[in-house]
Tab-separated table of C-alpha atoms in Angstrom:
chain	number	residue	atom	x	y	z
R	26	MET	CA	79.670	25.852	17.027
R	27	LEU	CA	76.265	26.422	17.657
R	28	ARG	CA	76.383	30.173	18.492
R	29	ASP	CA	77.486	31.415	15.273
R	30	ALA	CA	75.428	28.864	12.860
R	31	LEU	CA	73.283	31.705	11.897
R	32	GLN	CA	76.540	34.140	10.955
R	33	GLY	CA	75.679	36.169	7.784
R	34	LEU	CA	71.942	36.090	8.452
R	35	ARG	CA	70.461	39.843	8.369
R	36	VAL	CA	67.442	40.293	10.852
R	37	LEU	CA	65.532	43.423	10.941
R	38	ASP	CA	63.779	43.723	14.451
R	39	PHE	CA	60.571	45.777	15.160
R	40	THR	CA	59.684	44.495	17.791
R	41	GLN	CA	59.573	45.417	21.541
R	42	ILE	CA	58.664	44.134	25.421
R	43	ALA	CA	59.301	40.336	25.301
R	44	ALA	CA	57.602	37.953	22.800
R	45	GLY	CA	59.297	39.292	19.498
R	46	PRO	CA	62.780	40.569	21.639
R	47	THR	CA	63.261	36.721	23.101
R	48	CYS	CA	62.892	35.531	19.301
R	49	THR	CA	65.469	38.145	17.863
R	50	MET	CA	67.485	37.698	20.817
R	51	LEU	CA	67.374	33.683	20.219
R	52	LEU	CA	68.715	34.438	16.595
R	53	ALA	CA	71.355	36.795	17.963
R	54	ASP	CA	72.669	33.878	19.944
R	55	MET	CA	73.074	31.589	17.375
R	56	GLY	CA	74.792	34.364	15.344
R	57	ALA	CA	72.647	36.462	13.297
R	58	ARG	CA	73.383	39.959	13.101
R	59	VAL	CA	70.281	41.185	14.239
R	60	ILE	CA	69.183	45.167	13.820
R	61	LYS	CA	66.838	46.150	16.404
R	62	VAL	CA	64.735	49.065	14.954
R	63	GLU	CA	63.344	51.719	17.564
R	64	ALA	CA	60.811	54.191	17.530
R	65	PRO	CA	62.075	57.599	18.888
R	66	GLU	CA	59.891	56.890	22.429
R	67	GLY	CA	62.163	53.594	22.172
R	68	ASP	CA	61.103	50.039	23.282
R	69	LEU	CA	58.476	50.456	25.822
R	70	GLY	CA	60.072	47.518	27.910
R	71	ARG	CA	62.625	49.784	28.673
R	72	SER	CA	60.766	51.310	31.153
R	73	LEU	CA	58.651	48.175	32.322
R	74	GLY	CA	60.757	47.686	36.558
R	75	PRO	CA	62.076	47.880	38.784
R	76	ALA	CA	64.993	46.621	38.592
R	77	TRP	CA	67.076	49.273	36.783
R	78	VAL	CA	70.256	48.939	34.840
R	79	GLY	CA	70.906	52.683	34.614
R	80	ASP	CA	68.238	54.300	32.813
R	81	ASP	CA	66.622	51.003	31.035
R	82	SER	CA	64.667	48.381	32.924
R	83	ALA	CA	66.456	44.953	33.390
R	84	LEU	CA	63.962	43.565	31.573
R	85	TYR	CA	64.917	45.186	28.270
R	86	HIS	CA	68.526	43.654	29.319
R	87	SER	CA	67.315	40.411	29.978
R	88	PHE	CA	65.654	40.471	26.114
R	89	ASN	CA	68.270	42.377	23.824
R	90	ARG	CA	71.547	40.939	24.255
R	91	GLY	CA	73.355	40.377	21.074
R	92	LYS	CA	71.800	43.280	18.868
R	93	LEU	CA	72.547	46.701	16.922
R	94	GLY	CA	70.335	49.173	18.015
R	95	LEU	CA	68.684	52.031	15.148
R	96	CYS	CA	66.151	53.979	16.597
R	97	LEU	CA	63.728	55.283	13.441
R	98	ASP	CA	60.999	57.507	12.941
R	99	LEU	CA	58.809	55.406	10.609
R	100	LYS	CA	56.164	58.420	10.224
R	101	GLN	CA	58.507	60.580	8.351
R	102	PRO	CA	59.526	59.578	4.889
R	103	THR	CA	62.827	59.833	4.949
R	104	GLY	CA	62.741	57.419	8.105
R	105	LEU	CA	60.308	55.076	5.949
R	106	ALA	CA	62.996	55.226	3.371
R	107	VAL	CA	66.177	54.132	4.976
R	108	ALA	CA	64.106	51.111	6.509
R	109	GLN	CA	62.665	50.138	3.017
R	110	ARG	CA	66.480	50.427	1.897
R	111	LEU	CA	67.354	47.802	4.811
R	112	VAL	CA	64.686	45.466	4.190
R	113	ALA	CA	65.710	44.995	0.613
R	114	GLU	CA	69.078	43.625	2.062
R	115	ALA	CA	67.366	41.419	4.773
R	116	ASP	CA	66.989	37.814	5.170
R	117	VAL	CA	64.414	38.223	8.283
R	118	LEU	CA	61.885	40.905	9.488
R	119	ILE	CA	60.063	40.440	12.518
R	120	GLU	CA	57.286	42.829	13.704
R	121	SER	CA	55.116	42.743	17.098
R	122	MET	CA	52.396	45.684	15.689
R	123	ARG	CA	49.009	45.349	16.009
R	124	PRO	CA	47.987	43.867	12.656
R	125	GLY	CA	47.184	46.838	10.428
R	126	VAL	CA	50.315	48.763	11.879
R	127	MET	CA	52.901	48.111	9.582
R	128	GLU	CA	50.504	48.159	6.260
R	129	ARG	CA	49.981	51.610	7.783
R	130	LEU	CA	53.166	52.741	7.903
R	131	GLY	CA	54.179	51.561	4.522
R	132	LEU	CA	56.006	48.268	5.604
R	133	GLY	CA	52.877	45.732	5.343
R	134	TYR	CA	54.299	42.462	4.173
R	135	GLN	CA	52.655	42.670	0.511
R	136	ALA	CA	54.698	46.102	0.142
R	137	VAL	CA	58.040	45.112	1.474
R	138	ALA	CA	58.023	41.890	-0.807
R	139	GLN	CA	58.021	43.642	-3.426
R	140	LEU	CA	61.249	45.304	-2.499
R	141	ASN	CA	62.531	41.383	-1.167
R	142	PRO	CA	60.480	38.557	-2.689
R	143	ALA	CA	62.919	36.318	-0.382
R	144	LEU	CA	62.386	38.063	2.518
R	145	VAL	CA	60.991	35.688	5.401
R	146	TYR	CA	58.447	38.217	7.504
R	147	CYS	CA	57.151	37.091	11.086
R	148	SER	CA	54.429	38.856	12.669
R	149	ILE	CA	53.743	38.750	16.363
R	150	SER	CA	50.603	39.293	17.598
R	151	ALA	CA	48.077	39.018	20.438
R	152	TYR	CA	45.356	36.688	18.945
R	153	GLY	CA	46.715	36.553	15.230
R	154	GLN	CA	46.672	38.421	11.583
R	155	GLU	CA	43.148	37.209	10.986
R	156	GLY	CA	39.541	36.464	12.437
R	157	PRO	CA	37.481	38.380	15.096
R	158	TYR	CA	39.758	39.080	17.664
R	159	ALA	CA	43.001	40.307	15.425
R	160	ASP	CA	42.513	43.691	15.903
R	161	ARG	CA	42.586	43.607	19.713
R	162	ALA	CA	45.827	43.808	21.568
R	163	GLY	CA	47.225	41.804	24.429
R	164	VAL	CA	50.286	41.086	26.757
R	165	ASP	CA	51.121	38.222	29.050
R	166	GLY	CA	48.996	38.120	31.252
R	167	ILE	CA	45.784	39.194	29.305
R	168	LEU	CA	46.081	36.044	27.428
R	169	GLN	CA	47.167	33.857	30.113
R	170	ALA	CA	43.353	35.033	31.503
R	171	ASP	CA	42.149	34.634	28.105
R	172	SER	CA	43.671	31.069	27.043
R	173	GLY	CA	42.500	29.533	30.170
R	174	LEU	CA	45.968	29.113	31.140
R	175	MET	CA	45.332	31.191	34.716
R	176	SER	CA	42.061	28.855	35.828
R	177	LEU	CA	44.842	26.315	36.473
R	178	ILE	CA	46.433	27.896	38.388
R	179	GLY	CA	46.995	28.211	42.145
R	180	THR	CA	45.119	26.648	45.310
R	181	PRO	CA	41.380	25.857	45.471
R	182	GLY	CA	39.580	29.120	46.901
R	183	ALA	CA	42.346	31.515	46.156
R	184	PRO	CA	41.995	34.267	44.094
R	185	PRO	CA	43.069	33.861	40.379
R	186	CYS	CA	46.842	33.649	39.858
R	187	LYS	CA	49.299	33.924	36.794
R	188	VAL	CA	52.695	32.441	36.213
R	189	GLN	CA	54.920	35.475	37.522
R	190	ALA	CA	57.663	34.483	34.736
R	191	PRO	CA	56.122	35.888	31.444
R	192	VAL	CA	55.806	32.439	29.585
R	193	VAL	CA	53.511	33.396	27.214
R	194	ASP	CA	55.972	35.527	25.749
R	195	VAL	CA	58.952	33.678	26.250
R	196	VAL	CA	56.945	30.439	24.593
R	197	THR	CA	55.938	32.771	21.585
R	198	GLY	CA	59.463	33.961	21.022
R	199	TYR	CA	60.775	30.220	20.706
R	200	MET	CA	57.697	29.734	18.817
R	201	ALA	CA	58.741	32.384	16.550
R	202	CYS	CA	61.947	31.270	16.451
R	203	MET	CA	61.241	27.518	15.352
R	204	ALA	CA	58.962	28.923	12.195
R	205	ILE	CA	61.322	31.233	11.043
R	206	LEU	CA	64.001	28.490	11.022
R	207	ALA	CA	61.749	26.155	9.667
R	208	LYS	CA	61.061	28.964	6.757
R	209	LEU	CA	64.313	29.991	5.984
R	210	GLN	CA	65.030	25.958	5.787
R	211	ALA	CA	62.378	25.932	2.903
R	212	ARG	CA	63.917	28.851	1.221
R	213	HIS	CA	66.738	26.979	0.730
R	214	ARG	CA	64.882	24.757	-1.759
R	215	ASP	CA	62.661	27.088	-3.642
R	216	GLY	CA	64.373	30.711	-2.734
R	217	GLN	CA	61.082	32.336	-1.650
R	218	GLY	CA	60.157	33.958	1.724
R	219	GLY	CA	57.014	34.120	3.057
R	220	HIS	CA	54.637	35.620	5.781
R	221	LEU	CA	54.589	34.047	9.379
R	222	ASP	CA	51.379	34.604	11.726
R	223	VAL	CA	52.564	34.071	15.487
R	224	ASN	CA	50.405	34.942	18.417
R	225	LEU	CA	50.456	34.931	22.236
R	226	MET	CA	46.878	32.580	21.867
R	227	ASN	CA	48.097	29.801	19.941
R	228	SER	CA	51.447	29.830	22.131
R	229	ALA	CA	49.315	29.572	25.729
R	230	LEU	CA	47.027	27.056	24.067
R	231	ALA	CA	50.394	24.991	23.097
R	232	LEU	CA	51.266	25.505	26.583
R	233	GLN	CA	48.415	23.478	27.922
R	234	GLN	CA	48.834	20.715	25.462
R	235	SER	CA	47.411	17.926	28.000
R	236	SER	CA	44.995	19.711	29.855
R	237	ILE	CA	42.866	21.220	26.913
R	238	THR	CA	43.124	17.589	25.573
R	239	SER	CA	41.736	15.587	28.957
R	240	TYR	CA	38.871	18.298	29.061
R	241	LEU	CA	38.166	17.222	24.858
R	242	ARG	CA	38.043	13.997	25.965
R	243	ASP	CA	35.971	13.796	29.519
R	244	GLY	CA	34.475	17.541	29.643
R	245	GLU	CA	35.694	17.892	32.982
R	246	LEU	CA	36.822	21.285	33.829
R	247	PRO	CA	40.460	21.488	35.592
R	248	THR	CA	39.844	22.282	38.925
R	249	ARG	CA	43.649	24.492	40.664
R	250	ILE	CA	45.204	21.961	42.593
R	251	GLY	CA	48.435	23.861	43.691
R	252	SER	CA	51.809	22.017	42.959
R	253	ALA	CA	50.228	18.695	42.243
R	254	ALA	CA	50.444	17.267	38.744
R	255	PRO	CA	46.125	16.375	37.798
R	256	TYR	CA	47.383	13.124	36.087
R	257	SER	CA	49.702	11.432	38.852
R	258	ALA	CA	50.231	11.347	42.142
R	259	PRO	CA	52.239	11.946	44.501
R	260	ASN	CA	54.076	14.950	41.764
R	261	GLU	CA	53.561	17.631	43.972
R	262	ALA	CA	55.349	19.806	47.178
R	263	PHE	CA	54.988	18.932	50.200
R	264	GLN	CA	55.818	21.032	53.722
R	265	THR	CA	58.828	19.517	56.044
R	266	GLU	CA	60.287	20.779	59.255
R	267	ASP	CA	61.752	23.900	57.564
R	268	GLY	CA	60.277	24.619	54.344
R	269	TRP	CA	59.263	22.769	51.223
R	270	MET	CA	60.096	20.094	48.865
R	271	MET	CA	58.882	18.314	45.760
R	272	VAL	CA	58.315	14.810	44.941
R	273	ALA	CA	57.354	12.745	42.139
R	274	ALA	CA	56.738	9.122	43.170
R	275	TYR	CA	54.401	7.868	41.040
R	276	ASN	CA	55.603	5.584	38.502
R	277	GLY	CA	57.290	2.081	38.629
R	278	ASN	CA	57.965	1.148	42.254
R	279	ARG	CA	59.025	4.502	43.549
R	280	TRP	CA	55.741	4.633	45.280
R	281	GLU	CA	56.759	1.541	47.598
R	282	ARG	CA	60.026	2.471	48.078
R	283	LEU	CA	58.645	5.793	49.501
R	284	CYS	CA	56.475	4.133	51.790
R	285	ALA	CA	59.374	2.531	53.271
R	286	VAL	CA	61.657	5.308	53.760
R	287	LEU	CA	58.603	7.198	55.471
R	288	ARG	CA	58.485	3.791	57.725
R	289	HIS	CA	54.953	3.422	56.650
R	290	PRO	CA	54.970	-0.090	54.093
R	291	GLU	CA	51.299	-0.793	54.884
R	292	TRP	CA	50.454	2.816	52.655
R	293	ALA	CA	51.793	0.650	49.665
R	294	SER	CA	48.801	-1.983	49.742
R	295	ASP	CA	46.602	0.537	50.473
R	296	PRO	CA	43.500	0.103	48.406
R	297	ARG	CA	43.360	3.882	48.143
R	298	PHE	CA	46.788	4.196	47.221
R	299	ALA	CA	47.386	1.535	45.065
R	300	SER	CA	48.146	2.958	41.938
R	301	SER	CA	48.878	6.609	40.364
R	302	ALA	CA	45.079	6.578	39.478
R	303	GLN	CA	44.140	5.600	42.892
R	304	ARG	CA	46.218	8.122	44.700
R	305	VAL	CA	44.786	10.879	42.352
R	306	VAL	CA	41.226	9.976	43.592
R	307	HIS	CA	42.118	10.010	47.060
R	308	ARG	CA	44.996	12.881	46.839
R	309	ALA	CA	43.920	14.457	49.592
R	310	GLU	CA	44.180	11.744	52.712
R	311	MET	CA	47.514	11.064	50.404
R	312	GLN	CA	49.070	14.643	51.289
R	313	GLU	CA	47.405	14.280	55.130
R	314	ALA	CA	49.736	11.143	55.505
R	315	LEU	CA	52.477	12.178	53.533
R	316	THR	CA	52.916	15.498	55.231
R	317	ALA	CA	52.414	14.309	58.480
R	318	VAL	CA	55.549	12.529	58.278
R	319	PHE	CA	57.746	15.040	56.180
R	320	ARG	CA	57.036	17.376	58.480
R	321	THR	CA	58.836	15.827	61.582
R	322	GLU	CA	62.245	16.252	59.532
R	323	PRO	CA	64.228	18.929	57.661
R	324	THR	CA	64.126	19.352	54.001
R	325	ALA	CA	67.966	18.142	53.895
R	326	TYR	CA	67.188	14.773	55.458
R	327	TRP	CA	64.532	13.769	53.417
R	328	LEU	CA	66.096	14.790	49.928
R	329	ASP	CA	68.961	12.488	51.366
R	330	ARG	CA	66.752	9.679	52.481
R	331	LEU	CA	64.576	10.258	49.322
R	332	ARG	CA	67.385	10.145	46.651
R	333	GLU	CA	69.117	6.959	48.574
R	334	SER	CA	66.043	5.159	47.339
R	335	ASP	CA	65.951	6.604	43.857
R	336	ILE	CA	63.042	8.562	44.344
R	337	LEU	CA	62.561	11.821	42.015
R	338	CYS	CA	62.473	15.055	44.779
R	339	SER	CA	64.077	18.227	45.122
R	340	LYS	CA	63.742	21.521	47.536
R	341	VAL	CA	61.641	24.091	46.520
R	342	ALA	CA	64.326	26.944	45.636
R	343	ASP	CA	64.101	30.608	45.340
R	344	TYR	CA	66.586	32.570	43.469
R	345	SER	CA	69.303	32.722	45.896
R	346	ASP	CA	69.005	28.928	46.359
R	347	LEU	CA	69.203	29.041	42.286
R	348	LEU	CA	72.354	30.764	42.433
R	349	GLU	CA	74.205	28.422	44.335
R	350	HIS	CA	72.898	25.642	42.404
R	351	PRO	CA	76.208	23.471	41.329
R	352	GLN	CA	74.502	22.409	37.657
R	353	LEU	CA	74.187	26.191	36.876
R	354	ALA	CA	77.657	26.560	36.739
R	355	SER	CA	78.315	23.230	34.338
R	356	ASN	CA	75.707	24.168	32.340
R	357	GLY	CA	76.688	27.810	31.719
R	358	MET	CA	73.193	29.117	31.720
R	359	LEU	CA	74.407	32.221	34.057
R	360	ALA	CA	75.773	34.321	31.368
R	361	SER	CA	77.570	37.530	31.974
R	362	ILE	CA	77.572	40.278	29.525
R	363	GLU	CA	80.281	43.203	29.808
R	364	HIS	CA	78.741	46.557	29.754
R	365	PRO	CA	80.740	49.538	28.956
R	366	ARG	CA	78.620	51.884	30.883
R	367	HIS	CA	77.344	49.296	33.691
R	368	GLY	CA	79.788	47.013	34.151
R	369	ASP	CA	78.865	43.566	34.589
R	370	LEU	CA	75.433	42.043	33.805
R	371	ARG	CA	74.532	38.606	34.667
R	372	VAL	CA	71.519	37.283	32.898
R	373	PRO	CA	70.461	34.034	31.398
R	374	GLY	CA	72.199	32.841	28.685
R	375	PHE	CA	71.797	30.700	25.877
R	376	PRO	CA	69.676	27.726	26.708
R	377	VAL	CA	70.969	25.245	24.777
R	378	ASN	CA	74.992	23.649	25.209
R	379	SER	CA	77.199	23.181	21.721
R	380	LEU	CA	79.722	20.347	23.312
R	381	GLU	CA	82.112	20.937	20.090
R	382	ALA	CA	83.620	24.624	21.311
R	383	ALA	CA	83.801	26.886	23.492
R	384	GLU	CA	81.153	29.473	23.375
R	385	CYS	CA	81.795	33.210	22.530
R	386	PRO	CA	80.588	36.310	24.661
R	387	TYR	CA	77.905	38.077	24.122
R	388	ARG	CA	77.441	41.527	23.297
R	389	PRO	CA	75.178	43.771	25.540
R	390	ALA	CA	71.782	44.925	24.773
R	391	PRO	CA	72.281	48.487	22.879
R	392	ASP	CA	71.403	51.976	23.817
R	393	LYS	CA	68.525	53.700	22.106
R	394	GLY	CA	69.742	54.316	18.637
R	395	GLU	CA	73.665	53.701	19.673
R	396	HIS	CA	74.661	51.875	16.537
R	397	SER	CA	71.969	54.424	13.953
R	398	ARG	CA	74.942	56.061	12.203
R	399	GLU	CA	77.394	52.986	12.062
R	400	LEU	CA	74.784	50.926	10.292
R	401	LEU	CA	73.449	53.259	7.735
R	402	LEU	CA	77.000	53.920	7.048
R	403	GLU	CA	77.090	50.354	6.219
R	404	ALA	CA	73.675	50.433	4.457
R	405	GLY	CA	75.761	52.729	2.011
R	406	PHE	CA	74.385	55.987	3.082
R	407	SER	CA	77.022	58.818	2.999
R	408	GLU	CA	78.160	60.995	5.849
R	409	GLY	CA	76.249	63.872	4.286
R	410	GLU	CA	73.207	61.975	4.023
R	411	VAL	CA	73.836	60.475	7.611
R	412	ASP	CA	73.993	63.974	8.838
R	413	GLU	CA	70.949	65.287	6.920
R	414	LEU	CA	68.802	62.191	8.223
R	415	PHE	CA	70.111	63.077	11.918
R	416	GLY	CA	69.264	66.504	11.319
R	417	CYS	CA	65.678	66.102	10.065
R	418	GLY	CA	64.983	63.835	12.563
R	419	ALA	CA	63.888	60.619	10.906
R	420	VAL	CA	67.169	59.180	12.331
R	421	ILE	CA	68.049	59.169	16.163
C-alpha cells in the first residue's frame, strides 16, 4: 500500500510555514515517521491566519498532518545534544533555515555527517545554498515576483498579480520529496547519504518551463492575457449569461465542432481562425465573436452542448462548487482528520491514489511539543533526564 511504503523511515523536520512542511507531510503520508522539531516560539505558520483551528492557523494544519511534535531550544547546549542524538539515528533531515543558520547551531551538514554518514540532508531555501543571493530570505510571493512568474499572471493593464495559492512553496515541497526519495534509492546502492539543495527560485523556474523556453527561442516577452494560453486558442475562459466557463477547443477538429455548436460554421473556414496559431494572432477578434454567442445562454446550457460534441470545457468553479464536485469523493482527495480537541478537520489529502488497498487514516498535525516526552523516552533518555531537560527549558 502506498501510504505505508516508507514505514521505518526516520525523518527529522526542522522546517516551517509551507515549503518544507509540504515535503515532510508527503513523507509522513507515505508512512515515514516524521518528527517535527520546533523552536520554543513554534512554527511561524501557526500564526498565519485566518482561518483558525483553536489557537493555530488552518494553514499550519494543512501542511503538518501525520507528524510527531518535539519542541527544542537548540541555542541551549542540552537542547543541541538532544538533536544530535536524534540525528545519529535518523535517515533524513530536512531544514529550511537561511543558509548558515544550521551551521551556527551546530547542525550543519558537515557536522551531522560526522555523526551519521548515511544521513540524507535536504536544505530548502529561497535561492540556494551558494551564489550571490544565497544569504537572502524569501517567501512564496517574493519568488513569484523575482522569478518572472508574476509577470505572466493577470490581465493587460492590471496591477501585478500573484497566484493566491502558495504554488512556489508547494512545488518546492514536492521537488524536495522527489529529491529525497531519489537520494534514498542511491543510498541503497552505495550506503552514502548526501546534501541536497532545493530552493524556491529553481522551483519557480520549473513552473515556467514552456514560457521561459519560448522566450529563449524568440526573445519575445510574454504578456498578461488573463485565462488564455499563449500557445493555443481557444483555450481560455468565456463569459456566459450567468457566469464563466473555460473552453479548450484548439486541437484536431474541435474548433470546427465548436463553430457548429455556436451555429457559426463559417468561422471554421475564416482565414483568421483557420489554425490555432492564427487564432492566437487574432485572439481578440475570436474572443469577441465567441463571447457574443456564449453570453446568450447560461453556463449549464453550454456545458451540455459542448460535452455532447466532445469539446473540453468546465465551469469556472469556486470552492463551494468544488466541494460538490462528484469526482472529489471518488478520488478520496478530501480527507477527514479527527483531532482530539477540535473534532473533524477536512483538508486536501495525499494526491496519489493507491488502487490495491484501502488507505489508512491521517494523524492530525501536532500541538507544539505534543510528543516531546514520548520521543525522548523512545530515544533512550531516562525519566530523570527528561525531567531535567524540561526543567532547564531545553525541551518544551
